[in-house]
Coordinates of C-alpha atoms and ligand atoms in Angstrom, one line a residue:
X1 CA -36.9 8.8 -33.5
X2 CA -37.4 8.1 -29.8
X3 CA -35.1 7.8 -26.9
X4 CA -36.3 5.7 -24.2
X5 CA -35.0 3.9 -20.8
X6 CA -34.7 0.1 -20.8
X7 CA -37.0 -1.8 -18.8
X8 CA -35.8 -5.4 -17.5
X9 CA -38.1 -6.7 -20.4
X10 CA -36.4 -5.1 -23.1
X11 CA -32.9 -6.0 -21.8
X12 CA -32.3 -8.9 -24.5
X13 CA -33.8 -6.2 -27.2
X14 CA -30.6 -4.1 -26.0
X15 CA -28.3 -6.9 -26.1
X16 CA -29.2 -8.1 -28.9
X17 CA -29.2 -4.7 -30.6
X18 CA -25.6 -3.8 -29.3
X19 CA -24.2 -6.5 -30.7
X20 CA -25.7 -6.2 -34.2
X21 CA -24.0 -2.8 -34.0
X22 CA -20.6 -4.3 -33.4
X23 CA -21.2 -7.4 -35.9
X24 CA -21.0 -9.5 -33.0
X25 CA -23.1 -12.8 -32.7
X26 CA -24.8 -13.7 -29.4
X27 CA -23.8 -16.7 -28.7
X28 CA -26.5 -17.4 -25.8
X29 CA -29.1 -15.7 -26.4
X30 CA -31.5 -15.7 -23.5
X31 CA -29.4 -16.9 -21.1
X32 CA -28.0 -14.3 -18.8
X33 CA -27.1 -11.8 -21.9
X34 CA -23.8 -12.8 -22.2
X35 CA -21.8 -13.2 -19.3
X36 CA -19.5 -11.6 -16.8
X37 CA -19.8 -8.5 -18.6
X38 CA -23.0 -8.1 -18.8
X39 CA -23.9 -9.2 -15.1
X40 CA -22.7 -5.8 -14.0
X41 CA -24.8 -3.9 -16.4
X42 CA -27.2 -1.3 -14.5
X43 CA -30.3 -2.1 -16.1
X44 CA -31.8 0.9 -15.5
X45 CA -29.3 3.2 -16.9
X46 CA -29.8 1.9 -20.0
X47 CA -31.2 4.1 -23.5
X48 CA -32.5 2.7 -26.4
X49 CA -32.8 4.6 -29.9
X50 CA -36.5 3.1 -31.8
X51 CA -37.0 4.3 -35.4
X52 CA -40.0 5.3 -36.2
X53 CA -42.8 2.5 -36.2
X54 CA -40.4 1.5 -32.9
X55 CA -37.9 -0.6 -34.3
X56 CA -34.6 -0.6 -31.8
X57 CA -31.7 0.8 -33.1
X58 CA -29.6 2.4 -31.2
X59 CA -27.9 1.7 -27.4
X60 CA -26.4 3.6 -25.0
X61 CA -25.4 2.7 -21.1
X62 CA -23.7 3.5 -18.3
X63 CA -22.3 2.4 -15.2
X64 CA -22.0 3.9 -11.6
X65 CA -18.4 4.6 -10.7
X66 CA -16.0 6.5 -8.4
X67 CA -13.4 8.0 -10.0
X68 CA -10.2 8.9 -8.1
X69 CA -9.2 12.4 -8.8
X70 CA -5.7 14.2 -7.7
X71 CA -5.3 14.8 -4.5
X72 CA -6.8 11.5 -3.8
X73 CA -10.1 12.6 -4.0
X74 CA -12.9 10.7 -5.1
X75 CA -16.3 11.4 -7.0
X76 CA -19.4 9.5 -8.1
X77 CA -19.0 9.2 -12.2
X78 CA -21.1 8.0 -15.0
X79 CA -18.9 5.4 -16.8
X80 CA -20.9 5.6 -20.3
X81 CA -21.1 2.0 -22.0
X82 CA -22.9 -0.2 -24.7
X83 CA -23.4 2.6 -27.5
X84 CA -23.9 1.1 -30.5
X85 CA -26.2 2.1 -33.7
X86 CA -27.4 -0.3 -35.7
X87 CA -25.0 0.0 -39.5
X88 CA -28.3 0.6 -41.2
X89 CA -29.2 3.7 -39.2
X90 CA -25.7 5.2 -38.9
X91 CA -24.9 8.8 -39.6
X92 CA -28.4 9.7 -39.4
X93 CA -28.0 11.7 -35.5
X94 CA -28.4 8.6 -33.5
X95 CA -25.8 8.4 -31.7
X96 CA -26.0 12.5 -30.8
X97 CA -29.8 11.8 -29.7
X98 CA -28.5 9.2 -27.4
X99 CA -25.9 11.7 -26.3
X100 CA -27.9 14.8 -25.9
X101 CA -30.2 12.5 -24.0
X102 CA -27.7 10.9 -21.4
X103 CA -25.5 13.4 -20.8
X104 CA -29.1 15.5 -19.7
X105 CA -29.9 12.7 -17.5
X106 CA -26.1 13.0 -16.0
X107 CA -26.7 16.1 -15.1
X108 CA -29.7 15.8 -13.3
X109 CA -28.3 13.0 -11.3
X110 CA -26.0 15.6 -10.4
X111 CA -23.4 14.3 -11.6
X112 CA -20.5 16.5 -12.0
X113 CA -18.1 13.7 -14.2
X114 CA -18.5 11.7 -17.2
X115 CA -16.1 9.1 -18.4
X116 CA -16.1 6.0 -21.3
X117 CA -13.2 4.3 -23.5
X118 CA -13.4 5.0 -26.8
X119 CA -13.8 2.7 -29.6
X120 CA -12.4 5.3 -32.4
X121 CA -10.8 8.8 -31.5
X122 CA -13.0 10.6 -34.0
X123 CA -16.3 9.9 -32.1
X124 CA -16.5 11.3 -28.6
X125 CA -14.7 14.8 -29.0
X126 CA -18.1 16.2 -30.6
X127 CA -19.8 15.5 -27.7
X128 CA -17.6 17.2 -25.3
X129 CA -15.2 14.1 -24.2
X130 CA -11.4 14.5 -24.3
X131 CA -9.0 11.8 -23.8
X132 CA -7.7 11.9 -20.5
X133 CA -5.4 9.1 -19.3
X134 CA -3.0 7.2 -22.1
X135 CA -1.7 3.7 -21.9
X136 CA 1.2 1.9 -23.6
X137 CA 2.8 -1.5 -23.9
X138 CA 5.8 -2.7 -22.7
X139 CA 7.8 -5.7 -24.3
X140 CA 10.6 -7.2 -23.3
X141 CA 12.9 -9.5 -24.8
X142 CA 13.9 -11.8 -21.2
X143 CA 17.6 -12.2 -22.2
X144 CA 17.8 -8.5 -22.3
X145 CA 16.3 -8.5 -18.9
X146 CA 18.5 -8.2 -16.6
X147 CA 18.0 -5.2 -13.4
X148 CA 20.5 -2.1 -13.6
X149 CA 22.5 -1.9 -10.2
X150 CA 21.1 0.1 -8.0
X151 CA 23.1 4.3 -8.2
X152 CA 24.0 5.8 -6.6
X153 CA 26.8 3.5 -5.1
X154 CA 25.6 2.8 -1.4
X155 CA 21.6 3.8 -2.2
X156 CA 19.1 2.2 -0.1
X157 CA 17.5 -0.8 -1.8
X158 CA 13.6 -0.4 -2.0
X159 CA 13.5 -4.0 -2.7
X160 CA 11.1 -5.6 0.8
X161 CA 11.6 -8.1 2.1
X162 CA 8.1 -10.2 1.0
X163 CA 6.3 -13.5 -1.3
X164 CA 4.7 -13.8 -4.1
X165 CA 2.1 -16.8 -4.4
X166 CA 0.5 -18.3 -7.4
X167 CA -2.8 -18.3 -8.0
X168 CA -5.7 -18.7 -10.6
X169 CA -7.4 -15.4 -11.4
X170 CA -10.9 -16.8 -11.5
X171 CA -10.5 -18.1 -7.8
X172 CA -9.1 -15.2 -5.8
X173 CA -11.2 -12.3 -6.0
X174 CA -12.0 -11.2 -2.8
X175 CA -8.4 -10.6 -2.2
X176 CA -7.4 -9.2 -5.6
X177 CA -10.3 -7.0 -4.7
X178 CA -8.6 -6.0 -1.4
X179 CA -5.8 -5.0 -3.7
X180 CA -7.3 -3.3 -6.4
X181 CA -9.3 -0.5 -3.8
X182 CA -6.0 -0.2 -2.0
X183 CA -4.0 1.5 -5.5
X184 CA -7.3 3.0 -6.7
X185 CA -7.6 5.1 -3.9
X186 CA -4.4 6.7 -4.3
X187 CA -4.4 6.6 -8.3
X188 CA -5.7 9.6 -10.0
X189 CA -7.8 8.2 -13.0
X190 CA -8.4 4.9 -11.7
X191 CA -12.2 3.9 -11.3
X192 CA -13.6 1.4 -8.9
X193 CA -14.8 -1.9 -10.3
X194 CA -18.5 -3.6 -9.9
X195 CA -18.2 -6.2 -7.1
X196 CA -20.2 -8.8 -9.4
X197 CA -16.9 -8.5 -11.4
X198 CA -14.7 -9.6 -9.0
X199 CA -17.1 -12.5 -7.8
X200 CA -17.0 -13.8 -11.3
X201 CA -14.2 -12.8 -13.1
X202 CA -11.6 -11.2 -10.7
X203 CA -11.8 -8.1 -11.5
X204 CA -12.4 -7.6 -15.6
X205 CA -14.4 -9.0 -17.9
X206 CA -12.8 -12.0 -19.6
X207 CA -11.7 -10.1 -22.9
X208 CA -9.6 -13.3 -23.6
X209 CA -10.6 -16.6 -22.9
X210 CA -7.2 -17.7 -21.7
X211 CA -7.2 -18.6 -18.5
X212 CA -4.9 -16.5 -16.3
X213 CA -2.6 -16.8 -13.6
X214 CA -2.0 -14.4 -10.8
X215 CA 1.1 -13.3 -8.9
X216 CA 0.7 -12.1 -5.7
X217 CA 2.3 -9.8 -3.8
X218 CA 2.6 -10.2 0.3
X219 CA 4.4 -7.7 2.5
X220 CA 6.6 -9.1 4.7
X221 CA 3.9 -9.1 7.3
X222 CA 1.6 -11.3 4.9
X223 CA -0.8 -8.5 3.9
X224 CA -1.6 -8.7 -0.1
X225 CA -0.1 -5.8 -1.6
X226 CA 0.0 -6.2 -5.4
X227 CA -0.8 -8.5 -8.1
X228 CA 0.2 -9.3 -11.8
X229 CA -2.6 -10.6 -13.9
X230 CA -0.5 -13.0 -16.8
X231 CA -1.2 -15.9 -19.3
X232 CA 1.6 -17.7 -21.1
X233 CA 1.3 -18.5 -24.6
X234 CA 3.8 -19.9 -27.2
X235 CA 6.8 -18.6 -25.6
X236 CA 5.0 -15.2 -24.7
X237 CA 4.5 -14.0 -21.4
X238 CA 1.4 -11.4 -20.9
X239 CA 0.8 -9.6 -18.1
X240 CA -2.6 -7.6 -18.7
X241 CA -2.3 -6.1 -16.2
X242 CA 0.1 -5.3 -12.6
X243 CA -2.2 -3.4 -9.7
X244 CA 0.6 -2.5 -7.1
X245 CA 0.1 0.1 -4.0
X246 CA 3.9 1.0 -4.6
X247 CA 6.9 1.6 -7.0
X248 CA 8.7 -1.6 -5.2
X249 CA 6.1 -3.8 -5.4
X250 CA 5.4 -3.4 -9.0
X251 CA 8.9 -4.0 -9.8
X252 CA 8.8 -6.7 -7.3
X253 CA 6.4 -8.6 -9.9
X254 CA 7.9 -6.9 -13.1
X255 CA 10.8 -9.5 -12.0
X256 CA 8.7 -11.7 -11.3
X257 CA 7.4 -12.0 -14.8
X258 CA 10.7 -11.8 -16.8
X259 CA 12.2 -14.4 -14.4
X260 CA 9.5 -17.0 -16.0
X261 CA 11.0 -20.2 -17.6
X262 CA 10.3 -21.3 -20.7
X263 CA 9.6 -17.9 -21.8
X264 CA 11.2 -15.7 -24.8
X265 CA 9.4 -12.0 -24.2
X266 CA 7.1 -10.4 -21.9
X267 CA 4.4 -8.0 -23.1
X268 CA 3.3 -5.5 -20.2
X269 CA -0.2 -4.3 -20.9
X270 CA -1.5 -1.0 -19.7
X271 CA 1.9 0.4 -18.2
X272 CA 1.6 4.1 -18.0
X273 CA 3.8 6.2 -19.8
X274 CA 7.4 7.5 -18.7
X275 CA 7.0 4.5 -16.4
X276 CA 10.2 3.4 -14.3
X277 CA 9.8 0.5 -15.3
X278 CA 12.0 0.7 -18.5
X279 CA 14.6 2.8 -15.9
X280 CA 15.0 0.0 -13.8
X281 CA 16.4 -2.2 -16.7
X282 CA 20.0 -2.3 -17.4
X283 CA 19.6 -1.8 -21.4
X284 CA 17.2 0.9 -21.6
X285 CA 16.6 -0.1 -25.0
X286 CA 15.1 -3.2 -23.7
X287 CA 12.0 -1.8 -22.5
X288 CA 10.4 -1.3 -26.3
X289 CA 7.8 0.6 -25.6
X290 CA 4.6 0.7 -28.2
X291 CA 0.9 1.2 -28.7
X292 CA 0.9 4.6 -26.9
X293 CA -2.7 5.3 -27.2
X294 CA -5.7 7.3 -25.5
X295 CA -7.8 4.9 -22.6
X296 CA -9.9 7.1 -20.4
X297 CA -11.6 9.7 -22.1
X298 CA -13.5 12.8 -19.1
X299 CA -16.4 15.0 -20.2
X300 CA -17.0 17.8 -17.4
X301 CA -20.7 18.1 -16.8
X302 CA -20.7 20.7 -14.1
X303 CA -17.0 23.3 -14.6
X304 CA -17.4 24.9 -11.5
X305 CA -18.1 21.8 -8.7
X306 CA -15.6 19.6 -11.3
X307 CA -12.7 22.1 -10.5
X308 CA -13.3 22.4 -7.2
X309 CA -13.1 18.3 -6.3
X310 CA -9.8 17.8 -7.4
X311 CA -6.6 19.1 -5.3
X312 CA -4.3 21.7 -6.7
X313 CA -0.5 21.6 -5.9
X314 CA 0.1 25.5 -7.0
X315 CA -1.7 28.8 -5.8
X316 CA -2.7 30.8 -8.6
X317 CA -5.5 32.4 -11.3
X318 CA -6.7 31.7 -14.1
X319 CA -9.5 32.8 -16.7
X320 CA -11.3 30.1 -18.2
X321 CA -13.1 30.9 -21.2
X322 CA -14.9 27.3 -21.9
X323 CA -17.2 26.6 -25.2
X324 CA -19.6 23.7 -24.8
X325 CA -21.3 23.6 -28.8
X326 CA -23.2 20.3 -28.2
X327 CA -24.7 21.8 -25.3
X328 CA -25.0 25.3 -26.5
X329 CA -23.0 26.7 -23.3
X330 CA -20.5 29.1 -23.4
X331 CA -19.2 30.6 -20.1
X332 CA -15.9 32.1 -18.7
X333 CA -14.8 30.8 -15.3
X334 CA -12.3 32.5 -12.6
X335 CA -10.5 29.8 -11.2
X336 CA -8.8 30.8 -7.9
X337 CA -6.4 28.2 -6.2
X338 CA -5.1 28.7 -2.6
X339 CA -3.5 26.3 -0.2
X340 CA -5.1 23.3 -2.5
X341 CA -8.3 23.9 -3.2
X342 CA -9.8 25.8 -5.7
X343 CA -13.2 27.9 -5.9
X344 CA -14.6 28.9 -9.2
X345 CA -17.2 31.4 -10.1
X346 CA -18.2 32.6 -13.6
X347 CA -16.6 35.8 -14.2
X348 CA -16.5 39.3 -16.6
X349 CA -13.0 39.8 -16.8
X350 CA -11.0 38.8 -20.1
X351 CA -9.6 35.3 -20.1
X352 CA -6.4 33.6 -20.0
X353 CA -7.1 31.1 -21.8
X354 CA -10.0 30.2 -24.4
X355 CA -10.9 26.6 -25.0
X356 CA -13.3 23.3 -25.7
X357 CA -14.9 21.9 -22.9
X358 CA -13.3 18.4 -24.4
X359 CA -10.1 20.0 -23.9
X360 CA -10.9 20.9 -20.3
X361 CA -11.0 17.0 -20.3
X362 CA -7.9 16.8 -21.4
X363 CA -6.4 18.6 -18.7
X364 CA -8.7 17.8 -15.7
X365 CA -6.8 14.6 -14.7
X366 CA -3.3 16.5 -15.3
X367 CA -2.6 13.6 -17.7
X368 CA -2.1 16.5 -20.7
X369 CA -0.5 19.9 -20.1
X370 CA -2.3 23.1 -21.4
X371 CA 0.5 24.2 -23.0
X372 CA 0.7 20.9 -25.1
X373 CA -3.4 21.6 -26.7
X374 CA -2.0 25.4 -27.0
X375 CA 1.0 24.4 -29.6
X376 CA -1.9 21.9 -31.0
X377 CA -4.1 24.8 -31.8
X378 CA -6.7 23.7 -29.9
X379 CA -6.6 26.4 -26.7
X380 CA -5.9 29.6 -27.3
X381 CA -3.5 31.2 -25.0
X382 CA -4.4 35.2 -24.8
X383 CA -1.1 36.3 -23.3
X384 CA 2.4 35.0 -23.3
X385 CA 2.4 33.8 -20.1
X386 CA -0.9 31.9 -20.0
X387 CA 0.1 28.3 -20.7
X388 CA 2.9 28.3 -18.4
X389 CA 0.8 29.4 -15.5
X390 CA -1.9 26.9 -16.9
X391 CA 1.1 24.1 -17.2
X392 CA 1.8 25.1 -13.1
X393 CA -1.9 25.2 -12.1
X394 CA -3.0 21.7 -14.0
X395 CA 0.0 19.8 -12.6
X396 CA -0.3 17.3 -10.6
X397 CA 2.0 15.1 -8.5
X398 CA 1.2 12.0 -9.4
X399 CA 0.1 11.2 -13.5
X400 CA -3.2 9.9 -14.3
X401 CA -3.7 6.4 -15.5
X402 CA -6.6 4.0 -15.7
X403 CA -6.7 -0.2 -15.7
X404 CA -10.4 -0.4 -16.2
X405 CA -12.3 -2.0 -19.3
X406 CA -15.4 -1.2 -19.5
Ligands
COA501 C1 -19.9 5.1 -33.5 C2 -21.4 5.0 -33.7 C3 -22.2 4.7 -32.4 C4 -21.9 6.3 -34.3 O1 -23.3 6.4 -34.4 P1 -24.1 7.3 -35.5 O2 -25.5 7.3 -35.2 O3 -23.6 7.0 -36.9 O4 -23.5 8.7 -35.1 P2 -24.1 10.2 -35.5 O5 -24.9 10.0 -36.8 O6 -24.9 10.7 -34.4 O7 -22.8 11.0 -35.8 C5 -22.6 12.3 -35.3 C6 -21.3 12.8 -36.0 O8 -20.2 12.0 -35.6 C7 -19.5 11.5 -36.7 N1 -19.1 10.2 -36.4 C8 -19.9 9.2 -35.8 N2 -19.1 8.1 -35.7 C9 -18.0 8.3 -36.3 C10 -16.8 7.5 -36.5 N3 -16.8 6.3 -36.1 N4 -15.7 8.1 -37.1 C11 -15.8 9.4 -37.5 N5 -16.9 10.2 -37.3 C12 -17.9 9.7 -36.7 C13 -20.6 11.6 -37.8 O9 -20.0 11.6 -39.1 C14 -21.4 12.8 -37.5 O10 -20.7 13.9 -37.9 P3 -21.4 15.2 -38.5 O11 -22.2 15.7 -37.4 O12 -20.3 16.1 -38.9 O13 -22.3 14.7 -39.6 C15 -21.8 3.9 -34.8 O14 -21.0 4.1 -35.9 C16 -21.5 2.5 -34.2 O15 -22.3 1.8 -33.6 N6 -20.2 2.0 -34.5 C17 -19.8 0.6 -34.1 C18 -19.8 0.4 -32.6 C19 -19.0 1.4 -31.8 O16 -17.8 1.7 -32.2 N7 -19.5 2.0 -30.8 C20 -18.8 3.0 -29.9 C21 -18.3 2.3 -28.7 S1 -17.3 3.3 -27.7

């Protein structure tokens, strides 16, 4: 088997093999591969697998992000994309080719990040991903949706004074865009989005065909500060998805939504969990909450410079003992946080802690605590007090959570 780049000539080979892998049928081929999300595809981060005798049968992609970390820092990341094998070829290693392959071409980028979505939970792990950031759904029956009163008695209401204008998603995305970079920036987990994306499509890929609608949010000085991204269908309200720089303005348009006519429930997609959303309601029980699943899965490429970019709330040490099979690496790290920031050097002494690099993942974003993958049995805590210095260390102010669909 060979692993080869794509050139622009063989980009409709790689289309057209992607899709056979997902039993998908092109419906133009040709024509500019298949729409909005293709037309951000970088055509030159692309892998194909070729039997041999060079038939293609295998895909693998990946686009150029920034990823925001906590602390509000932000890092270049590979956003891997478009793996597919061919069902004739599968469980023969080609998939783990076109791993092995990219993630040695990540590295010499220099990249220090690597991030996808995953199809199926049982693929990625293997290969040193581990989920991340977790999503859920919101539904809402609207004559259960009434507001609780503000407590206590006399609190200050964080309701603004400000507007909300309608408008159609496909026709506003310079300002959406505006939006969207605004909450990034200050949303650990939350990746930017390719410009061509906005210009077409306002912001993601049109997974649905239904056209949408947008709400948006002004300040009271006019300036755009949030959005809700909805389509109404049948008596259903869904809002894919709410991007809002504050707490306010996201229940601003939450109220927006369940205050729609002619409208029985309201499905929010992509709220993060234990969001206050479902506090702000007067029947708790109101806010049913489903579909609590994985989204953004982080593979660390490079421990040492990964650990270091993010901030850290909570002085401290800690031994890191990491094991890396798919790439054959085993190391243990001294991780040494003071006023924030955190320097780490490979180390002798015995660790704290002993764990997968996927797991390392896990806990990178602050999105799962160490002490939850040590009562999984994945990390193995060497001392009593390990996984609640871990739980301090990893914890972050403000939970991960990602919008993107890539
Ligand atoms: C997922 C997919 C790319 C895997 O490709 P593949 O070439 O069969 O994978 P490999 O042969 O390299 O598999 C490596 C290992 O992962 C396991 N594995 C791969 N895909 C798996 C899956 N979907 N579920 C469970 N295990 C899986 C294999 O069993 C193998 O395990 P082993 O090393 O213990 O034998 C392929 O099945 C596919 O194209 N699926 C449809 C499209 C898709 O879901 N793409 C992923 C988008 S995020």
């Amino acid at each position: 088997m060979e692993i080869r780049s794509t050139t622009d000539e063989d980009f409709d080979v790689f289309v057209d093999t992607l899709h056979a892998a997902f039993g998908l049928v092109r419906e133009t081929p040709g024509e500019d591969g298949g729409g909005v999300w293709w037309s951000a595809i970088e055509r030159d981060r692309n892998l194909l697998a070729l039997a041999p005798g060079g038939k293609p049968i295998g895909t693998a992609g990946a686009y150029s992000f920034e990823l925001t970390l906590p602390g509000e820092a932000v890092v270049p990341v590979s956003g891997v994309t478009a793996v597919g094998v061919l069902p004739t070829h599968r469980r023969q290693g080609v998939l783990s080719a076109l791993m092995r392959r990219q993630l040695a071409d990540l590295r010499e980028r220099g990249e220090i990040l690597s991030v996808l979505l995953a199809s199926e939970a049982l693929i990625y792990r293997r290969f040193g991903y581990g989920p991340a950031t977790y999503t859920t759904r919101m539904t809402v029956q609207r004559q259960r949706a009434a507001f609780a009163p503000r407590r206590p008695l006399g609190a200050a209401d964080d309701t603004r004074p400000g507007s909300v204008e309608l408008l159609r998603r496909a026709e506003c995305g310079a300002v959406l865009e505006a939006v969207y970079d605004r909450y990034r920036l200050a949303q650990p987990g939350a990746l930017t989005r390719p410009h061509r994306w906005w210009e077409l499509g306002a912001g993601r890929p049109p997974v649905a065909r239904t056209p949408r609608y947008v709400a948006l949010h002004r300040d009271a000085d006019g300036t755009p500060d949030g959005y809700a991204s909805y389509a109404v269908d049948a008596g259903t309200l869904t809002v894919d998805e709410i991007v809002a720089t504050d707490d306010a303005v996201f229940a601003d348009l939450a109220r927006y939504a369940l205050g729609h006519d002619l409208v029985t429930r309201v499905v929010f997609e992509q709220v993060p969990r234990d969001h206050p959303l479902r506090h702000r309601l007067a029947d708790f029980r109101a806010g049913d909450v489903s579909h609590d699943t994985d989204w953004l899965w982080v593979r660390l490429l490079d421990v040492p410079r990964a650990l270091a970019a993010r901030a850290w709330t909570t002085d401290g040490e800690l031994v890191l003992d990491v094991d890396d099979p798919f790439l054959g690496e085993r190391t243990a790290y001294l991780l040494t946080v003071r006023d924030g920031k955190a320097d780490c050097t490979t180390t002798d002494r015995g660790p704290d802690l002993s764990l997968d690099v996927s797991d390392l993942g896990s806990l990178y974003l602050g999105g799962t605590t160490p002490s939850t993958l040590v009562r999984a049995g994945h990390i193995r805590a060497h001392h009593p007090a390990a996984a609640r210095r871990a739980d301090a260390l990893f914890h972050t102010d403000r939970p991960p959570h990602c919008l993107s669909w890539f």
